[in-house]
């Protein structure tokens, strides 16, 4: 879709982190001079490309940038690189710089550019990728839709290839425009917003696209013909303090910051600029259902400009996978609410840092965590279960004791200074894949976390779920509960002492949060990334015409059944 070609540095195609002039990637001595001319940053560890590409997991990663460019590329991760780390790696010794360097030098993920679009006339603000088809008759469909928003008030739509069979064969040509799949094409543009789109969501059944913008509107489109089905008007907050209605940074109140869709697809949450509340919308009636105010009692320690932000507004909002809770992110803190709209947990990163993104991540069949990205280069995973109830030393108030909602349990983290990440993590995405490590063995769940920053570096992390101490402890407790009936007993003095010791131990662990994953790939895009998405490439494939017919048939039949 790009009609012009630029030779300047910002438009250069991203490259895997490796030394070009070095025959052996393990000899980085000759690489620093070349890297200094292109990036101006210290050379990252080189990449050793895998030789057996057939036994690799392929991920398509899509990035938006300040340079108005939409860039897609394929990451091929060899299955051999997903093996559990040895005790000498950084997973068990996060403070060892030698172990970290040894781990990074073993990167063997290969990267191939898939497309490059000049999407907007200004920076790409947000993007969303439609889910894979769940229809039985369309299970092998390779059609995925990408929606992007920018300050030019437009929402661009693209179709992307999601099948390995549709990828063109690798060539020496470095221009992704000439080797892009025919499925990667511009689909159309939506012009209904009158200001910058800020959040985009596809429904799980792919039938609708929900958008929000700084024009204080939430729009619902039907993906079959892209007609506008409904418009939700978000009230603009009244001016607080200043008669002219300006926020502390000179901006006027109003405009939706973020939206979140309930798994039932019947309830939508929204947080807005300059408004100390979260709004709940009934999508069945298209009207406001409730408003939850962020009072001082709700905010607790997050009150103030250092944690909640100058206006106390919500920046991000997310529903849990089971729909039993939702999280609201502020500038430097997060509050998790139950369905009763009461706070069940408050989170502040330690050390304190600005929060850029958050996502719920499924770690096991009955366990999920809240992951947040920070300004100091970390992705931190928190348990959303409130900590155990606190009891006094006399043990008399065990039944009436309340849990400390300001003391969340930290599961682990990715990145940070010990892993060489000192810049902010602007966005991240989690992807799951079933992997057969050995023949005649059942598939295992592989969890990848892809992080991006304004420095243009993409990092791919593999989380080893079977080596996370938090999950191991949960499994042990579950096994014990199966053998021993649960009984409600009054806390004794020994129990109170043990609780105090556990609290002390937890405080010590917080100082050195363990790394729960290892780095499997690094890619330099050469652009300042603003947003990120991705998907696991499928194996099946059908022709474009057949795919279009099946998708239209699927949407038509599902619409008739609604």
Coordinates of C-alpha atoms in Angstrom, one line a residue:
X1 CA 0.0 0.0 0.0
X2 CA 3.0 2.3 0.3
X3 CA 3.4 4.4 -2.9
X4 CA 6.6 6.0 -2.0
X5 CA 10.0 4.8 -0.9
X6 CA 12.2 6.7 1.6
X7 CA 15.9 6.2 2.1
X8 CA 16.1 8.1 5.4
X9 CA 16.9 6.3 8.6
X10 CA 13.3 6.4 10.2
X11 CA 11.9 4.5 7.2
X12 CA 14.6 1.8 7.3
X13 CA 13.3 -1.7 7.6
X14 CA 13.9 -3.3 11.0
X15 CA 16.5 -6.0 11.4
X16 CA 17.2 -8.8 13.9
X17 CA 19.9 -7.9 16.3
X18 CA 23.0 -9.4 14.8
X19 CA 26.4 -8.3 13.6
X20 CA 26.3 -7.9 9.8
X21 CA 30.0 -8.0 9.1
X22 CA 30.9 -10.9 11.4
X23 CA 30.9 -14.4 10.0
X24 CA 30.6 -16.0 13.5
X25 CA 27.8 -14.5 15.6
X26 CA 29.8 -15.4 18.8
X27 CA 32.5 -12.9 18.0
X28 CA 30.9 -9.5 18.6
X29 CA 34.2 -7.5 18.5
X30 CA 33.8 -6.2 14.9
X31 CA 30.1 -5.3 15.3
X32 CA 30.1 -2.1 17.5
X33 CA 31.4 0.3 14.8
X34 CA 28.5 -0.6 12.5
X35 CA 25.9 -0.4 15.2
X36 CA 27.1 3.0 16.4
X37 CA 26.3 4.5 13.0
X38 CA 22.7 3.2 12.8
X39 CA 21.3 3.2 16.3
X40 CA 23.7 5.2 18.5
X41 CA 23.1 2.7 21.3
X42 CA 25.3 -0.1 22.6
X43 CA 25.1 -3.3 20.5
X44 CA 22.6 -5.8 21.7
X45 CA 23.6 -9.5 21.8
X46 CA 23.8 -11.1 18.3
X47 CA 21.2 -13.6 17.0
X48 CA 22.0 -17.1 15.9
X49 CA 19.5 -18.1 13.3
X50 CA 18.0 -21.6 13.7
X51 CA 18.7 -24.1 11.0
X52 CA 15.5 -26.2 11.2
X53 CA 12.7 -23.8 10.3
X54 CA 10.1 -26.5 10.0
X55 CA 10.2 -27.1 13.8
X56 CA 9.5 -23.5 14.7
X57 CA 6.6 -21.4 16.1
X58 CA 5.8 -18.5 13.9
X59 CA 4.4 -15.3 15.4
X60 CA 3.3 -12.3 13.3
X61 CA 4.0 -9.0 15.2
X62 CA 2.4 -5.7 14.2
X63 CA 3.7 -2.4 15.4
X64 CA 2.5 1.2 15.0
X65 CA 4.9 4.1 15.4
X66 CA 5.3 7.8 15.7
X67 CA 6.6 7.7 12.1
X68 CA 3.0 7.0 10.8
X69 CA 4.1 3.5 9.7
X70 CA 2.4 0.2 10.3
X71 CA 5.1 -2.5 10.2
X72 CA 4.5 -6.3 10.3
X73 CA 7.1 -9.1 10.6
X74 CA 7.3 -12.8 11.3
X75 CA 9.3 -14.2 14.2
X76 CA 10.3 -17.9 13.8
X77 CA 11.0 -19.4 17.2
X78 CA 12.7 -22.8 17.1
X79 CA 11.1 -25.3 19.5
X80 CA 14.5 -26.2 20.8
X81 CA 14.8 -22.7 22.3
X82 CA 11.7 -23.3 24.5
X83 CA 13.4 -25.8 26.7
X84 CA 13.4 -25.0 30.4
X85 CA 16.5 -23.0 31.5
X86 CA 19.3 -24.6 33.4
X87 CA 20.1 -23.4 36.9
X88 CA 23.0 -21.2 35.5
X89 CA 20.6 -19.0 33.5
X90 CA 19.2 -15.7 34.6
X91 CA 15.8 -17.3 35.5
X92 CA 17.3 -18.5 38.8
X93 CA 20.0 -15.9 39.1
X94 CA 18.5 -12.6 38.2
X95 CA 21.3 -10.5 39.7
X96 CA 24.1 -12.3 37.7
X97 CA 25.1 -10.2 34.7
X98 CA 27.3 -13.0 33.4
X99 CA 24.4 -15.5 33.4
X100 CA 22.2 -12.9 31.7
X101 CA 24.8 -12.3 28.9
X102 CA 25.2 -16.0 28.4
X103 CA 21.5 -16.4 28.0
X104 CA 21.1 -13.6 25.6
X105 CA 24.0 -14.8 23.4
X106 CA 22.0 -18.0 22.7
X107 CA 19.1 -16.2 20.9
X108 CA 18.1 -18.1 17.8
X109 CA 14.8 -16.6 16.7
X110 CA 14.7 -15.5 13.0
X111 CA 12.7 -12.5 11.7
X112 CA 11.2 -11.8 8.3
X113 CA 9.4 -8.6 7.2
X114 CA 5.8 -9.3 6.0
X115 CA 4.4 -5.8 5.2
X116 CA 4.9 -2.1 5.6
X117 CA 2.1 0.4 5.3
X118 CA 2.1 4.2 5.6
X119 CA -1.2 4.0 7.5
X120 CA -1.9 7.5 8.6
X121 CA -0.9 11.1 8.3
X122 CA 0.2 11.2 11.9
X123 CA 1.4 8.8 14.6
X124 CA -0.5 5.5 15.0
X125 CA -2.3 5.9 18.3
X126 CA -4.0 2.5 18.7
X127 CA -4.6 -0.8 16.9
X128 CA -6.7 -3.9 17.3
X129 CA -6.5 -7.4 15.7
X130 CA -9.7 -9.5 15.2
X131 CA -9.7 -12.9 16.9
X132 CA -9.3 -16.1 14.9
X133 CA -12.5 -17.7 13.6
X134 CA -14.2 -20.2 16.0
X135 CA -16.7 -21.5 13.4
X136 CA -16.4 -25.2 12.7
X137 CA -16.9 -24.7 9.0
X138 CA -14.4 -21.8 8.9
X139 CA -11.8 -23.0 11.3
X140 CA -9.0 -22.9 8.7
X141 CA -9.9 -19.4 7.5
X142 CA -6.8 -17.3 7.2
X143 CA -8.6 -13.9 7.3
X144 CA -7.8 -11.5 10.1
X145 CA -8.7 -7.9 10.3
X146 CA -6.5 -5.1 11.6
X147 CA -7.9 -1.8 12.7
X148 CA -5.7 1.3 13.4
X149 CA -6.5 4.7 14.8
X150 CA -4.6 8.0 14.7
X151 CA -5.0 11.8 15.4
X152 CA -6.1 12.2 11.8
X153 CA -9.6 11.0 13.0
X154 CA -9.6 8.0 10.7
X155 CA -9.8 4.3 11.5
X156 CA -8.1 2.3 8.8
X157 CA -8.9 -1.4 8.2
X158 CA -6.6 -4.0 6.7
X159 CA -6.8 -7.8 6.0
X160 CA -3.8 -9.7 7.1
X161 CA -2.5 -13.2 6.3
X162 CA -2.5 -15.5 9.4
X163 CA -1.5 -18.7 7.7
X164 CA 2.0 -20.0 7.2
X165 CA 1.1 -21.3 3.8
X166 CA 0.3 -17.7 2.6
X167 CA 3.7 -16.4 3.5
X168 CA 5.9 -15.7 0.4
X169 CA 9.2 -17.6 0.3
X170 CA 12.2 -15.8 1.8
X171 CA 14.3 -13.8 -0.6
X172 CA 17.3 -11.5 -0.5
X173 CA 15.0 -8.6 -1.2
X174 CA 14.8 -6.4 2.0
X175 CA 11.7 -4.5 0.8
X176 CA 8.6 -6.0 2.5
X177 CA 6.4 -4.2 0.0
X178 CA 7.5 -6.6 -2.8
X179 CA 7.2 -9.8 -0.8
X180 CA 4.0 -9.1 1.1
X181 CA 1.2 -11.7 0.9
X182 CA -1.8 -10.8 -1.3
X183 CA -3.9 -11.1 1.8
X184 CA -2.2 -8.1 3.4
X185 CA -4.1 -5.2 1.9
X186 CA -6.1 -2.1 2.8
X187 CA -9.8 -2.9 3.3
X188 CA -11.2 0.6 3.9
X189 CA -11.5 3.6 6.2
X190 CA -14.0 4.6 8.8
X191 CA -14.6 8.4 9.2
X192 CA -17.3 8.6 11.9
X193 CA -15.1 9.9 14.7
X194 CA -14.6 13.7 14.9
X195 CA -11.4 13.4 17.0
X196 CA -8.6 11.0 17.8
X197 CA -9.6 7.4 18.2
X198 CA -8.1 6.1 21.5
X199 CA -9.3 2.5 21.9
X200 CA -10.4 -0.2 19.5
X201 CA -12.0 -3.6 20.4
X202 CA -13.2 -6.5 18.2
X203 CA -15.9 -8.7 19.8
X204 CA -14.8 -12.3 20.4
X205 CA -17.2 -13.5 17.6
X206 CA -15.7 -10.9 15.2
X207 CA -19.1 -9.5 14.3
X208 CA -18.6 -6.0 15.7
X209 CA -15.9 -3.4 16.2
X210 CA -16.2 -1.1 19.2
X211 CA -14.3 2.2 19.0
X212 CA -13.8 5.1 21.5
X213 CA -12.3 8.5 20.9
X214 CA -11.4 11.9 22.3
X215 CA -14.7 13.2 20.8
X216 CA -16.4 11.5 23.8
X217 CA -18.2 9.0 21.6
X218 CA -18.2 5.1 21.7
X219 CA -19.2 3.7 18.3
X220 CA -20.3 0.2 17.5
X221 CA -19.7 -1.0 13.9
X222 CA -20.9 -4.3 12.2
X223 CA -17.9 -5.9 10.5
X224 CA -20.0 -7.6 7.8
X225 CA -20.7 -4.3 6.0
X226 CA -19.0 -1.8 8.4
X227 CA -22.3 0.0 9.1
X228 CA -22.6 2.1 12.3
X229 CA -25.0 0.3 14.6
X230 CA -25.0 2.4 17.7
X231 CA -23.5 5.5 19.2
X232 CA -22.9 6.0 23.0
X233 CA -22.4 9.6 24.1
X234 CA -20.1 9.9 27.1
X235 CA -20.9 13.0 29.2
X236 CA -18.1 15.5 29.4
X237 CA -17.0 16.1 33.0
X238 CA -17.6 19.5 34.6
X239 CA -14.6 21.7 35.2
X240 CA -13.0 21.2 38.5
X241 CA -11.3 24.2 40.0
X242 CA -10.7 26.2 36.9
X243 CA -13.6 28.1 35.4
X244 CA -12.3 27.6 31.8
X245 CA -12.4 23.8 32.3
X246 CA -8.7 23.0 31.8
X247 CA -6.8 20.1 33.3
X248 CA -3.4 20.6 34.9
X249 CA -1.5 20.0 31.6
X250 CA -3.6 22.5 29.7
X251 CA -6.0 20.0 28.1
X252 CA -9.7 20.3 28.3
X253 CA -11.7 17.6 30.1
X254 CA -13.6 15.0 28.1
X255 CA -12.7 12.2 25.7
X256 CA -12.6 8.5 26.4
X257 CA -9.2 7.1 27.5
X258 CA -10.0 3.4 27.2
X259 CA -12.8 0.9 27.1
X260 CA -13.2 -2.8 28.1
X261 CA -15.7 -5.4 27.0
X262 CA -17.1 -8.0 29.4
X263 CA -16.7 -11.6 28.3
X264 CA -20.5 -11.9 27.9
X265 CA -20.4 -9.0 25.4
X266 CA -23.3 -7.3 27.2
X267 CA -21.4 -4.8 29.4
X268 CA -18.8 -2.2 28.5
X269 CA -16.6 -0.1 30.8
X270 CA -15.1 3.2 30.0
X271 CA -12.8 5.7 31.6
X272 CA -12.5 9.3 30.5
X273 CA -10.1 12.2 30.6
X274 CA -10.6 14.6 33.6
X275 CA -13.2 12.3 35.2
X276 CA -12.7 10.5 38.5
X277 CA -15.0 7.6 37.7
X278 CA -15.5 4.5 35.6
X279 CA -18.8 4.2 33.6
X280 CA -20.6 1.0 32.9
X281 CA -22.7 0.7 29.8
X282 CA -25.5 -1.8 29.0
X283 CA -24.9 -2.9 25.4
X284 CA -28.3 -4.6 25.2
X285 CA -30.1 -1.3 25.7
X286 CA -27.3 1.1 24.5
X287 CA -27.6 3.2 27.7
X288 CA -25.5 4.0 30.8
X289 CA -26.0 1.4 33.5
X290 CA -23.9 2.7 36.4
X291 CA -21.1 5.1 37.5
X292 CA -18.4 4.2 40.0
X293 CA -16.8 7.3 41.6
X294 CA -13.1 7.2 42.6
X295 CA -13.5 8.7 46.1
X296 CA -10.8 9.0 48.7
X297 CA -12.0 5.8 50.3
X298 CA -11.8 3.9 47.0
X299 CA -8.4 5.3 46.0
X300 CA -6.7 4.9 49.4
X301 CA -2.9 5.3 49.1
X302 CA -3.3 6.1 45.4
X303 CA -4.8 9.6 46.2
X304 CA -2.6 12.4 45.0
X305 CA -0.7 13.5 41.9
X306 CA 2.2 11.1 42.4
X307 CA 0.2 8.0 42.1
X308 CA -3.3 8.6 40.8
X309 CA -2.3 11.4 38.5
X310 CA -3.1 15.1 38.6
X311 CA -6.7 14.6 37.7
X312 CA -7.2 11.2 39.3
X313 CA -8.6 9.8 36.0
X314 CA -8.4 6.2 34.9
X315 CA -5.9 5.6 32.0
X316 CA -6.7 1.9 31.3
X317 CA -9.5 -0.5 32.1
X318 CA -9.6 -4.3 31.7
X319 CA -12.0 -7.1 32.5
X320 CA -10.7 -10.4 34.0
X321 CA -11.0 -13.5 31.7
X322 CA -13.8 -14.9 33.9
X323 CA -15.7 -11.6 34.1
X324 CA -15.6 -11.6 37.9
X325 CA -13.5 -8.5 38.4
X326 CA -12.1 -5.5 36.5
X327 CA -9.0 -3.4 36.9
X328 CA -8.5 0.3 36.4
X329 CA -5.0 1.7 35.9
X330 CA -4.0 5.2 37.0
X331 CA -0.8 7.0 36.3
X332 CA 1.2 5.1 39.0
X333 CA -1.2 2.6 40.5
X334 CA -4.0 0.1 39.8
X335 CA -7.2 -0.8 41.6
X336 CA -9.0 -4.1 41.1
X337 CA -12.7 -4.1 41.7
X338 CA -15.1 -7.0 42.3
X339 CA -18.6 -7.3 40.8
X340 CA -19.8 -5.5 43.9
X341 CA -17.8 -2.4 42.7
X342 CA -15.7 -2.6 45.9
X343 CA -11.9 -2.5 45.8
X344 CA -10.4 -5.9 46.4
X345 CA -6.8 -5.0 45.7
X346 CA -4.6 -1.9 45.2
X347 CA -1.3 -2.1 43.3
X348 CA 1.7 0.2 43.3
X349 CA 4.9 -0.9 41.5
X350 CA 7.9 -1.0 43.8
X351 CA 10.0 1.0 43.1
X352 CA 7.3 3.5 42.1
X353 CA 7.1 3.9 38.3
X354 CA 4.6 5.2 35.7
X355 CA 2.3 2.5 34.2
X356 CA 1.9 2.3 30.5
X357 CA -0.1 -0.9 29.8
X358 CA -1.8 -3.7 31.6
X359 CA -3.3 -7.1 30.6
X360 CA -4.8 -10.1 32.3
X361 CA -2.7 -13.2 31.6
X362 CA -3.9 -16.8 32.0
X363 CA -1.2 -18.8 33.8
X364 CA -3.1 -22.0 34.4
X365 CA -6.6 -23.4 33.9
X366 CA -7.8 -21.9 37.2
X367 CA -5.3 -19.1 37.7
X368 CA -4.6 -15.7 36.0
X369 CA -2.5 -12.8 36.8
X370 CA -2.5 -9.0 36.1
X371 CA 0.6 -8.0 34.1
X372 CA 1.6 -4.3 33.9
X373 CA 4.4 -2.5 32.0
X374 CA 6.3 0.3 33.6
X375 CA 8.5 3.3 32.8
X376 CA 11.6 1.5 34.2
X377 CA 11.7 -1.3 31.6
X378 CA 9.7 -4.0 33.5
X379 CA 6.7 -6.2 33.0
X380 CA 5.5 -7.2 36.5
X381 CA 3.0 -10.0 37.2
X382 CA 0.6 -9.7 40.2
X383 CA -1.8 -12.2 41.7
X384 CA -5.3 -10.7 41.8
X385 CA -6.2 -12.7 44.9
X386 CA -6.2 -10.6 48.0
X387 CA -3.6 -11.6 50.6
X388 CA -4.4 -13.7 53.6
X389 CA -6.3 -12.0 56.4
X390 CA -4.3 -10.4 59.1
X391 CA -4.8 -11.5 62.7
X392 CA -3.6 -10.1 66.0
X393 CA -1.2 -11.9 68.3
X394 CA -4.0 -12.8 70.7
X395 CA -5.9 -14.5 67.8
X396 CA -9.3 -13.3 69.1
X397 CA -10.4 -11.4 65.9
X398 CA -9.5 -14.1 63.3
X399 CA -13.0 -14.3 62.1
X400 CA -13.5 -10.6 61.7
X401 CA -10.0 -9.7 60.4
X402 CA -9.8 -8.1 57.0
X403 CA -7.2 -8.7 54.3
X404 CA -4.7 -5.9 53.5
X405 CA -5.8 -4.9 50.0
X406 CA -2.7 -2.7 49.7
X407 CA -0.3 -5.6 49.9
X408 CA -0.6 -7.5 46.6
X409 CA 1.4 -10.7 45.9
X410 CA 4.1 -10.3 43.2
X411 CA 4.5 -13.4 41.1
X412 CA 7.5 -12.3 39.1
X413 CA 8.7 -9.9 36.4
X414 CA 10.4 -9.7 33.0
X415 CA 13.1 -7.3 32.1
X416 CA 14.4 -4.5 34.3
X417 CA 17.9 -3.2 34.7
X418 CA 19.4 -6.7 35.5
X419 CA 18.2 -7.8 32.0
X420 CA 19.5 -4.7 30.2
X421 CA 16.1 -3.0 29.8
X422 CA 16.2 0.6 31.2
X423 CA 13.7 2.3 28.8
X424 CA 10.0 2.3 29.2
X425 CA 7.9 -0.6 28.0
X426 CA 5.3 1.3 25.9
X427 CA 3.1 -1.7 25.1
X428 CA 3.1 -5.5 25.3
X429 CA 1.0 -8.5 24.1
X430 CA 0.8 -12.1 25.3
X431 CA 0.4 -15.0 22.9
X432 CA -0.3 -18.7 23.6
X433 CA 0.6 -21.7 21.5
X434 CA 0.4 -25.5 21.9
X435 CA 3.9 -27.0 21.4
X436 CA 4.9 -30.7 21.1
X437 CA 8.4 -30.7 22.5
X438 CA 9.1 -34.4 21.7
X439 CA 7.4 -37.0 19.6
X440 CA 4.7 -39.1 21.1
X441 CA 4.2 -36.6 23.9
X442 CA 1.1 -34.4 24.6
X443 CA 1.4 -30.8 23.6
X444 CA 2.4 -28.2 26.3
X445 CA 1.3 -24.6 26.6
X446 CA 3.9 -22.1 25.6
X447 CA 3.3 -18.5 26.8
X448 CA 5.1 -15.7 25.0
X449 CA 5.2 -12.0 26.1
X450 CA 6.2 -9.5 23.4
X451 CA 7.4 -6.1 24.6
X452 CA 8.0 -2.9 22.8
X453 CA 9.4 0.5 23.7
X454 CA 9.9 4.0 22.2
X455 CA 13.5 2.9 21.4
X456 CA 12.1 0.7 18.7
X457 CA 13.3 -2.6 20.2
X458 CA 11.0 -5.7 20.2
X459 CA 11.8 -8.4 22.7
X460 CA 10.1 -11.8 22.8
X461 CA 10.0 -13.6 26.2
X462 CA 9.1 -17.3 26.9
X463 CA 7.6 -17.8 30.3
X464 CA 8.3 -21.2 31.9
X465 CA 5.0 -21.9 33.7
X466 CA 6.3 -25.0 35.4
X467 CA 9.1 -23.1 37.1
X468 CA 7.1 -20.2 38.6
X469 CA 7.3 -20.6 42.4
X470 CA 3.8 -19.0 42.9
X471 CA 2.2 -21.7 40.7
X472 CA 4.1 -24.5 42.3
X473 CA 2.8 -23.3 45.7
X474 CA -0.7 -23.1 44.4
X475 CA -0.5 -26.7 43.1
X476 CA 0.9 -27.9 46.4
X477 CA -2.0 -26.2 48.3
X478 CA -4.5 -27.7 45.9
X479 CA -3.1 -31.2 46.5
X480 CA -3.2 -30.7 50.2
X481 CA -6.8 -29.5 50.1
X482 CA -7.8 -32.7 48.2
X483 CA -6.4 -34.8 51.0
X484 CA -7.4 -32.8 54.0
X485 CA -10.9 -31.3 54.4
X486 CA -10.9 -27.6 54.9
X487 CA -12.0 -26.5 58.4
X488 CA -12.6 -23.1 59.8
X489 CA -10.5 -22.8 63.0
X490 CA -9.6 -19.9 65.3
X491 CA -6.1 -18.5 64.9
X492 CA -3.7 -19.3 67.7
X493 CA -0.7 -17.4 69.0
X494 CA 1.6 -19.7 67.0
X495 CA -0.4 -19.0 63.8
X496 CA -0.1 -15.3 64.4
X497 CA 3.6 -15.6 64.8
X498 CA 3.9 -17.6 61.6
X499 CA 1.8 -15.0 59.8
X500 CA 4.2 -12.3 60.9
X501 CA 7.2 -14.4 59.7
X502 CA 5.5 -14.9 56.4
X503 CA 4.9 -11.2 56.0
X504 CA 8.6 -10.5 56.7
X505 CA 9.6 -13.1 54.2
X506 CA 7.3 -11.6 51.6
X507 CA 8.8 -8.2 52.1
X508 CA 12.2 -9.6 51.5
X509 CA 11.1 -11.3 48.3
X510 CA 9.7 -8.0 46.9
X511 CA 13.2 -6.5 47.0
X512 CA 14.4 -9.1 44.5
X513 CA 11.5 -10.1 42.3
X514 CA 12.4 -13.2 40.3
X515 CA 12.6 -13.3 36.6
X516 CA 9.9 -15.8 35.4
X517 CA 10.9 -16.1 31.7
X518 CA 13.9 -16.0 29.3
X519 CA 14.6 -13.9 26.3
X520 CA 14.3 -15.8 23.0
X521 CA 14.4 -13.0 20.4
X522 CA 15.3 -9.3 19.9
X523 CA 14.4 -7.2 16.8
X524 CA 15.3 -3.6 16.1
X525 CA 12.6 -1.8 14.1
X526 CA 14.4 1.5 13.8
X527 CA 11.2 3.4 14.8
X528 CA 9.6 4.8 17.9
X529 CA 6.9 2.3 18.6
X530 CA 3.5 3.5 20.0
X531 CA 1.4 0.4 20.0
X532 CA 1.7 -3.3 19.4
X533 CA -0.3 -6.5 18.5
X534 CA 0.4 -10.0 17.4
X535 CA -0.9 -13.5 16.6
X536 CA 0.2 -17.1 16.2
X537 CA 0.4 -18.1 12.6
X538 CA -1.8 -21.0 11.6
X539 CA -0.9 -24.0 9.6
X540 CA -4.0 -24.4 7.4
X541 CA -4.8 -22.2 4.4
X542 CA -7.6 -21.6 1.9
X543 CA -7.7 -19.4 -1.1
X544 CA -8.7 -15.8 -0.8
X545 CA -11.9 -16.2 -2.7
X546 CA -13.0 -19.2 -0.7
X547 CA -12.1 -17.5 2.5
X548 CA -14.2 -14.4 1.6
X549 CA -17.2 -16.6 0.8
X550 CA -17.0 -18.6 4.0
X551 CA -16.6 -15.5 6.2
X552 CA -19.6 -13.8 4.6
X553 CA -21.6 -17.0 5.0
X554 CA -20.5 -17.3 8.6
X555 CA -21.4 -13.7 9.4
X556 CA -24.8 -14.0 7.7
X557 CA -25.8 -17.2 9.5
X558 CA -24.7 -15.9 12.9
X559 CA -26.6 -12.6 12.4
X560 CA -29.7 -14.5 11.5
X561 CA -29.4 -16.4 14.7
X562 CA -29.1 -13.4 16.9

